[in-house]
CSV table of C-alpha atoms in Angstrom, one decimal:
chain,number,residue,atom,x,y,z
A,98,MET,CA,-35.8,57.0,-15.7
A,99,LYS,CA,-32.2,56.5,-14.7
A,100,ARG,CA,-33.3,55.3,-11.3
A,101,ARG,CA,-35.6,52.7,-12.9
A,102,PHE,CA,-32.8,51.4,-15.1
A,103,PHE,CA,-30.5,51.3,-12.0
A,104,LEU,CA,-32.9,49.2,-10.0
A,105,LEU,CA,-33.6,46.8,-13.0
A,106,GLY,CA,-29.8,46.3,-13.5
A,107,LEU,CA,-29.4,45.7,-9.7
A,108,LEU,CA,-32.0,43.1,-9.7
A,109,ALA,CA,-30.6,41.4,-12.8
A,110,SER,CA,-27.1,41.2,-11.2
A,111,VAL,CA,-28.5,39.6,-8.0
A,112,PHE,CA,-30.5,37.1,-10.1
A,113,PHE,CA,-27.4,36.3,-12.2
A,114,CYS,CA,-25.1,35.9,-9.2
A,115,THR,CA,-27.6,33.7,-7.5
A,116,LEU,CA,-27.9,31.4,-10.5
A,117,SER,CA,-24.0,31.3,-10.9
A,118,GLY,CA,-23.3,30.7,-7.2
A,119,CYS,CA,-21.4,34.1,-6.7
A,120,ALA,CA,-24.0,35.2,-4.1
A,121,ARG,CA,-22.6,32.7,-1.6
A,122,THR,CA,-20.8,34.5,1.1
A,123,ALA,CA,-20.4,31.7,3.7
A,124,PRO,CA,-16.7,31.3,4.8
A,125,PRO,CA,-14.9,28.1,3.7
A,126,ALA,CA,-15.1,25.0,5.8
A,127,GLN,CA,-12.5,24.7,8.5
A,128,ILE,CA,-10.8,21.4,9.5
A,129,ALA,CA,-8.4,20.9,12.3
A,130,ALA,CA,-6.0,18.0,12.0
A,131,THR,CA,-3.9,17.0,15.0
A,132,THR,CA,-0.5,15.8,13.9
A,133,LEU,CA,1.7,15.8,10.7
A,134,PRO,CA,0.5,12.6,9.2
A,135,VAL,CA,-3.2,13.3,9.4
A,136,TYR,CA,-2.6,16.9,8.5
A,137,ASP,CA,-0.6,15.9,5.4
A,138,PHE,CA,-3.2,13.4,4.3
A,139,THR,CA,-6.2,15.7,5.0
A,140,SER,CA,-4.5,18.6,3.2
A,141,ARG,CA,-3.8,16.5,0.1
A,142,ILE,CA,-7.4,15.1,0.1
A,143,CYS,CA,-8.8,18.7,0.4
A,144,ALA,CA,-6.6,20.2,-2.3
A,145,ASP,CA,-8.5,22.4,-5.0
A,146,THR,CA,-11.5,22.8,-2.7
A,147,PRO,CA,-12.4,25.8,-0.6
A,148,VAL,CA,-11.9,23.6,2.6
A,149,THR,CA,-9.0,24.9,4.7
A,150,VAL,CA,-7.0,22.6,7.1
A,151,THR,CA,-5.3,23.8,10.2
A,152,ARG,CA,-2.7,21.7,12.1
A,153,LEU,CA,-3.0,21.6,15.8
A,154,VAL,CA,0.3,20.1,17.0
A,155,THR,CA,3.3,21.9,15.3
A,156,GLU,CA,6.0,21.5,18.0
A,157,GLN,CA,9.0,19.2,17.5
A,158,VAL,CA,7.7,16.1,19.3
A,159,SER,CA,8.1,12.4,19.0
A,160,CYS,CA,5.2,11.5,21.2
A,161,LEU,CA,2.3,13.2,23.1
A,162,HIS,CA,2.7,11.8,26.5
A,163,ASP,CA,1.4,14.4,28.9
A,164,TYR,CA,0.7,16.8,26.1
A,165,SER,CA,-1.7,19.6,26.8
A,166,LEU,CA,-3.2,22.1,24.3
A,167,ASN,CA,-2.3,25.8,24.5
A,168,VAL,CA,-4.7,28.7,23.9
A,169,ARG,CA,-4.2,28.8,20.1
A,170,GLN,CA,-4.8,25.1,19.8
A,171,VAL,CA,-8.0,25.2,22.0
A,172,ARG,CA,-9.4,28.0,19.9
A,173,ALA,CA,-8.6,26.3,16.6
A,174,ALA,CA,-10.1,23.0,17.8
A,175,GLU,CA,-13.3,24.8,19.0
A,176,ALA,CA,-13.7,26.8,15.8
A,177,ALA,CA,-13.2,23.7,13.5
A,178,GLN,CA,-16.2,22.3,11.8
A,179,VAL,CA,-14.3,18.9,11.7
A,180,ILE,CA,-11.4,17.5,13.8
A,181,VAL,CA,-9.4,14.8,12.1
A,182,ILE,CA,-7.4,12.7,14.7
A,183,SER,CA,-4.9,9.9,14.1
A,184,GLY,CA,-6.7,7.9,16.8
A,185,ALA,CA,-5.8,4.7,18.6
A,186,GLY,CA,-5.5,6.8,21.9
A,187,LEU,CA,-2.8,9.2,20.6
A,188,GLU,CA,-5.0,12.2,21.1
A,189,ASP,CA,-6.2,11.6,24.7
A,190,PHE,CA,-5.0,15.1,25.4
A,191,LEU,CA,-8.0,16.4,23.5
A,192,GLY,CA,-10.3,15.5,26.4
A,193,ASP,CA,-14.0,16.4,25.9
A,194,LEU,CA,-13.2,17.5,22.2
A,195,LEU,CA,-12.9,13.8,21.4
A,196,GLU,CA,-16.7,13.5,22.0
A,197,ASP,CA,-17.5,16.0,19.2
A,198,GLU,CA,-19.9,14.4,16.6
A,199,ASN,CA,-17.8,16.0,13.9
A,200,LEU,CA,-14.7,13.9,14.7
A,201,VAL,CA,-13.1,11.8,12.0
A,202,ASP,CA,-10.9,9.0,13.4
A,203,ALA,CA,-8.2,7.9,10.9
A,204,SER,CA,-7.4,4.8,12.8
A,205,ALA,CA,-10.9,3.0,12.2
A,206,GLY,CA,-10.3,-0.6,11.1
A,207,ILE,CA,-6.6,-0.8,11.6
A,208,PRO,CA,-5.2,-3.7,13.8
A,209,LEU,CA,-3.1,-2.3,16.6
A,210,ILE,CA,0.1,-3.7,18.1
A,211,CYS,CA,0.3,-4.1,21.9
A,212,PRO,CA,3.9,-3.1,22.9
A,213,GLU,CA,4.0,-5.4,25.9
A,214,GLU,CA,3.6,-8.4,23.6
A,215,SER,CA,6.7,-7.6,21.6
A,216,HIS,CA,9.0,-5.7,24.1
A,217,ASP,CA,9.9,-6.3,27.6
A,218,HIS,CA,11.7,-3.6,29.4
A,219,ASP,CA,11.7,-1.7,32.8
A,220,HIS,CA,10.3,1.5,31.6
A,221,GLU,CA,6.7,0.3,31.6
A,222,GLU,CA,6.3,1.5,35.3
A,223,ASP,CA,7.0,5.1,34.4
A,224,GLY,CA,3.5,5.8,33.2
A,225,HIS,CA,4.7,6.8,29.7
A,226,HIS,CA,3.6,3.8,27.6
A,227,HIS,CA,0.5,2.9,25.5
A,228,GLU,CA,-1.6,-0.1,26.1
A,229,GLN,CA,-1.8,-0.2,22.3
A,230,ASP,CA,0.8,1.3,20.0
A,231,PRO,CA,-0.8,4.4,18.3
A,232,HIS,CA,2.0,5.0,15.8
A,233,ILE,CA,0.0,3.5,13.0
A,234,TRP,CA,1.1,5.9,10.2
A,235,LEU,CA,4.7,4.4,10.1
A,236,SER,CA,3.3,1.6,8.1
A,237,PRO,CA,2.4,2.7,4.5
A,238,ALA,CA,-0.4,0.1,4.4
A,239,ASN,CA,-1.9,1.6,7.5
A,240,ALA,CA,-1.4,5.1,6.1
A,241,ARG,CA,-3.5,4.1,3.1
A,242,GLN,CA,-6.3,3.0,5.4
A,243,MET,CA,-6.0,6.3,7.4
A,244,ALA,CA,-6.3,8.2,4.0
A,245,ARG,CA,-9.5,6.2,3.1
A,246,ASN,CA,-11.0,6.9,6.6
A,247,ILE,CA,-10.3,10.6,6.3
A,248,PHE,CA,-11.8,10.7,2.8
A,249,ASP,CA,-14.9,8.9,4.0
A,250,GLY,CA,-15.4,11.2,6.8
A,251,LEU,CA,-14.9,14.4,4.9
A,252,SER,CA,-16.8,13.4,1.7
A,253,GLN,CA,-19.8,12.7,3.9
A,254,ARG,CA,-19.6,16.0,5.5
A,255,TYR,CA,-18.8,17.9,2.3
A,256,PRO,CA,-20.6,16.0,-0.5
A,257,GLU,CA,-20.3,18.9,-2.8
A,258,TYR,CA,-16.5,18.4,-2.9
A,259,ALA,CA,-16.6,14.6,-2.9
A,260,ASP,CA,-15.6,14.3,-6.6
A,261,THR,CA,-12.4,16.4,-6.1
A,262,MET,CA,-11.5,14.7,-2.8
A,263,GLU,CA,-11.8,11.3,-4.6
A,264,LYS,CA,-9.3,12.3,-7.2
A,265,ASN,CA,-7.0,13.6,-4.6
A,266,LEU,CA,-7.3,10.4,-2.6
A,267,LYS,CA,-6.3,8.2,-5.7
A,268,LYS,CA,-3.2,10.2,-6.1
A,269,LEU,CA,-2.4,10.1,-2.4
A,270,LEU,CA,-2.9,6.2,-2.4
A,271,LEU,CA,-0.5,5.9,-5.4
A,272,ASP,CA,2.2,7.9,-3.6
A,273,LEU,CA,1.8,5.6,-0.5
A,274,GLU,CA,2.0,2.5,-2.6
A,275,GLU,CA,5.2,3.9,-4.2
A,276,LEU,CA,6.6,4.6,-0.8
A,277,GLU,CA,6.0,1.0,0.3
A,278,SER,CA,7.4,-0.4,-2.9
A,279,TYR,CA,10.6,1.8,-2.4
A,280,GLY,CA,11.0,0.6,1.2
A,281,ARG,CA,10.6,-3.1,0.3
A,282,GLU,CA,13.1,-2.7,-2.6
A,283,GLN,CA,15.6,-0.8,-0.7
A,284,LEU,CA,15.4,-3.0,2.5
A,285,GLU,CA,15.1,-6.4,0.8
A,286,ASP,CA,18.8,-7.4,1.0
A,287,LEU,CA,20.0,-6.1,4.3
A,288,SER,CA,22.8,-8.0,5.9
A,289,ILE,CA,20.9,-7.9,9.3
A,290,ARG,CA,17.3,-7.2,10.1
A,291,GLU,CA,17.4,-6.7,13.8
A,292,LEU,CA,17.2,-3.3,15.5
A,293,ILE,CA,17.5,-1.7,19.0
A,294,THR,CA,15.6,1.6,19.1
A,295,PHE,CA,15.4,4.3,21.7
A,296,HIS,CA,11.8,5.0,21.2
A,297,ASP,CA,8.9,2.4,21.4
A,298,GLY,CA,7.0,3.7,18.3
A,299,PHE,CA,8.7,1.9,15.4
A,300,SER,CA,7.0,-1.4,15.6
A,301,TYR,CA,4.6,-0.7,12.7
A,302,PHE,CA,7.6,0.4,10.4
A,303,ALA,CA,9.4,-2.8,11.4
A,304,GLN,CA,6.3,-4.9,10.6
A,305,ALA,CA,5.8,-3.2,7.3
A,306,PHE,CA,9.4,-3.9,6.1
A,307,ASP,CA,10.0,-7.3,7.8
A,308,LEU,CA,12.4,-6.0,10.4
A,309,THR,CA,12.7,-7.2,14.0
A,310,ILE,CA,13.0,-4.8,17.0
A,311,LEU,CA,14.8,-6.6,19.6
A,312,GLU,CA,14.3,-4.0,22.2
A,313,ALA,CA,12.7,-0.5,22.3
A,314,ILE,CA,13.6,1.8,25.1
A,315,GLU,CA,11.3,4.8,25.8
A,316,GLU,CA,13.8,7.2,27.1
A,317,GLU,CA,12.9,10.7,28.3
A,318,SER,CA,14.5,13.4,30.3
A,319,GLY,CA,14.5,12.2,34.0
A,320,SER,CA,13.7,8.6,33.0
A,321,GLU,CA,16.9,7.4,31.2
A,322,ALA,CA,17.8,3.8,30.8
A,323,SER,CA,19.0,2.1,34.0
A,324,ALA,CA,22.4,0.4,34.5
A,325,LYS,CA,20.5,-3.0,34.4
A,326,GLU,CA,19.0,-2.0,31.0
A,327,LEU,CA,22.3,-0.8,29.6
A,328,ILE,CA,24.0,-4.1,30.5
A,329,HIS,CA,21.1,-6.0,28.9
A,330,LEU,CA,21.3,-3.8,25.7
A,331,ILE,CA,25.1,-4.3,25.4
A,332,THR,CA,24.8,-8.0,25.8
A,333,LEU,CA,21.9,-8.1,23.3
A,334,THR,CA,24.0,-6.0,20.8
A,335,ARG,CA,27.0,-8.3,21.1
A,336,GLU,CA,25.0,-11.6,20.9
A,337,HIS,CA,23.2,-10.5,17.7
A,338,SER,CA,26.2,-8.7,16.2
A,339,LEU,CA,24.2,-5.6,15.6
A,340,LYS,CA,25.6,-3.0,13.3
A,341,ALA,CA,23.8,0.1,14.5
A,342,VAL,CA,21.7,1.8,17.3
A,343,PHE,CA,18.7,4.0,16.5
A,344,THR,CA,17.4,7.0,18.3
A,345,GLU,CA,14.6,9.3,17.5
A,346,LYS,CA,15.4,12.7,16.2
A,347,THR,CA,13.8,14.6,19.0
A,348,GLY,CA,14.5,12.1,21.7
A,349,SER,CA,17.2,11.5,24.3
A,350,VAL,CA,20.6,10.1,23.0
A,351,SER,CA,22.4,9.6,26.3
A,352,ALA,CA,21.9,5.8,26.6
A,353,ALA,CA,22.4,5.3,23.0
A,354,GLY,CA,25.8,7.1,23.3
A,355,ILE,CA,26.9,4.8,26.1
A,356,LEU,CA,25.7,1.7,24.2
A,357,SER,CA,27.6,3.0,21.1
A,358,ARG,CA,30.9,3.5,23.0
A,359,GLU,CA,30.6,0.1,24.6
A,360,THR,CA,29.9,-1.8,21.4
A,361,GLY,CA,31.3,0.2,18.7
A,362,CYS,CA,27.9,0.5,16.9
A,363,PRO,CA,27.3,3.9,15.3
A,364,VAL,CA,24.2,5.8,16.3
A,365,TYR,CA,21.6,6.7,13.6
A,366,SER,CA,18.5,9.0,13.9
A,367,LEU,CA,15.1,7.9,12.8
A,368,ASP,CA,12.0,10.1,12.4
A,369,MET,CA,8.6,9.3,14.0
A,370,ALA,CA,7.0,11.6,11.4
A,371,MET,CA,5.1,13.4,14.2
A,372,SER,CA,6.5,16.8,13.4
A,373,GLY,CA,8.3,18.5,10.6
A,374,ASP,CA,7.0,19.5,7.2
A,375,SER,CA,6.3,16.3,5.3
A,376,TYR,CA,5.2,12.7,6.2
A,377,PHE,CA,6.8,11.5,3.0
A,378,GLU,CA,10.1,13.2,3.7
A,379,ALA,CA,10.2,11.5,7.1
A,380,MET,CA,9.4,8.1,5.8
A,381,TYR,CA,12.0,8.2,3.0
A,382,HIS,CA,14.5,9.4,5.4
A,383,ASN,CA,13.8,6.3,7.6
A,384,ILE,CA,14.1,3.8,4.8
A,385,ASP,CA,17.3,5.4,3.5
A,386,THR,CA,18.8,5.5,7.1
A,387,ILE,CA,17.9,1.8,7.8
A,388,LYS,CA,19.5,0.9,4.5
A,389,GLU,CA,22.7,2.8,5.2
A,390,ALA,CA,23.0,1.4,8.7
A,391,LEU,CA,22.3,-2.3,8.0
A,392,GLN,CA,23.3,-2.9,4.5
């Protein structure tokens, strides 16, 4: 009799769990996002869902020239159900993984800037330049499109979480609109709007906030600015009465130091938002830094 009641109770428990969903034992979905911006956007869109997001590139980097995956990254990418990339050629280092049908490209529909159209310097022969500038996230308007693209890709793959993801997307878009409004307000009345940067990735940021990059030097260890370039930069700085020189926080500062000593312009550090802990923290830092330097 006891055995009969035990079996009936067990069957009832299984039936109840099946109806309520507690019988599901499949592991949560796994997403791999390449860099900080797409990781930040993807994590926020997936908040309050069982979907987990892994960030592939965690090193302090400002660009992914000649980047290669380590064993941990390869395993994480191969294990992921979905890989979210920034796109526009930034993640060429992923190789064959870019052909995966479960790839979400955040750059879809975003007009790209060609660096050679706006800058002319001697480093283009070093092999470390992009035919199209992939640093699209530095424009808040582009970041909003990236967030929409990520939502579209993930909601199609995980329709059961689409409602929650849509709520998260709306909050993310509002935060990006607030970021853009803050930048426009803070940078509206600068005394000068021209910049020289020692990284070629700030064109979208400049475009977003009506700034002009006179020259962008991509300086890396072993490929520092030449004497000819330095003379050109010194002349440019004096002709335009520039008030500051801008480097990237993880980049080389040797040429910027020389330019500063020759012209008296202080050196300020901007953030590509490629690494660190928060896309928004990096962007607010850039806005506040530009205002401090050029007000």
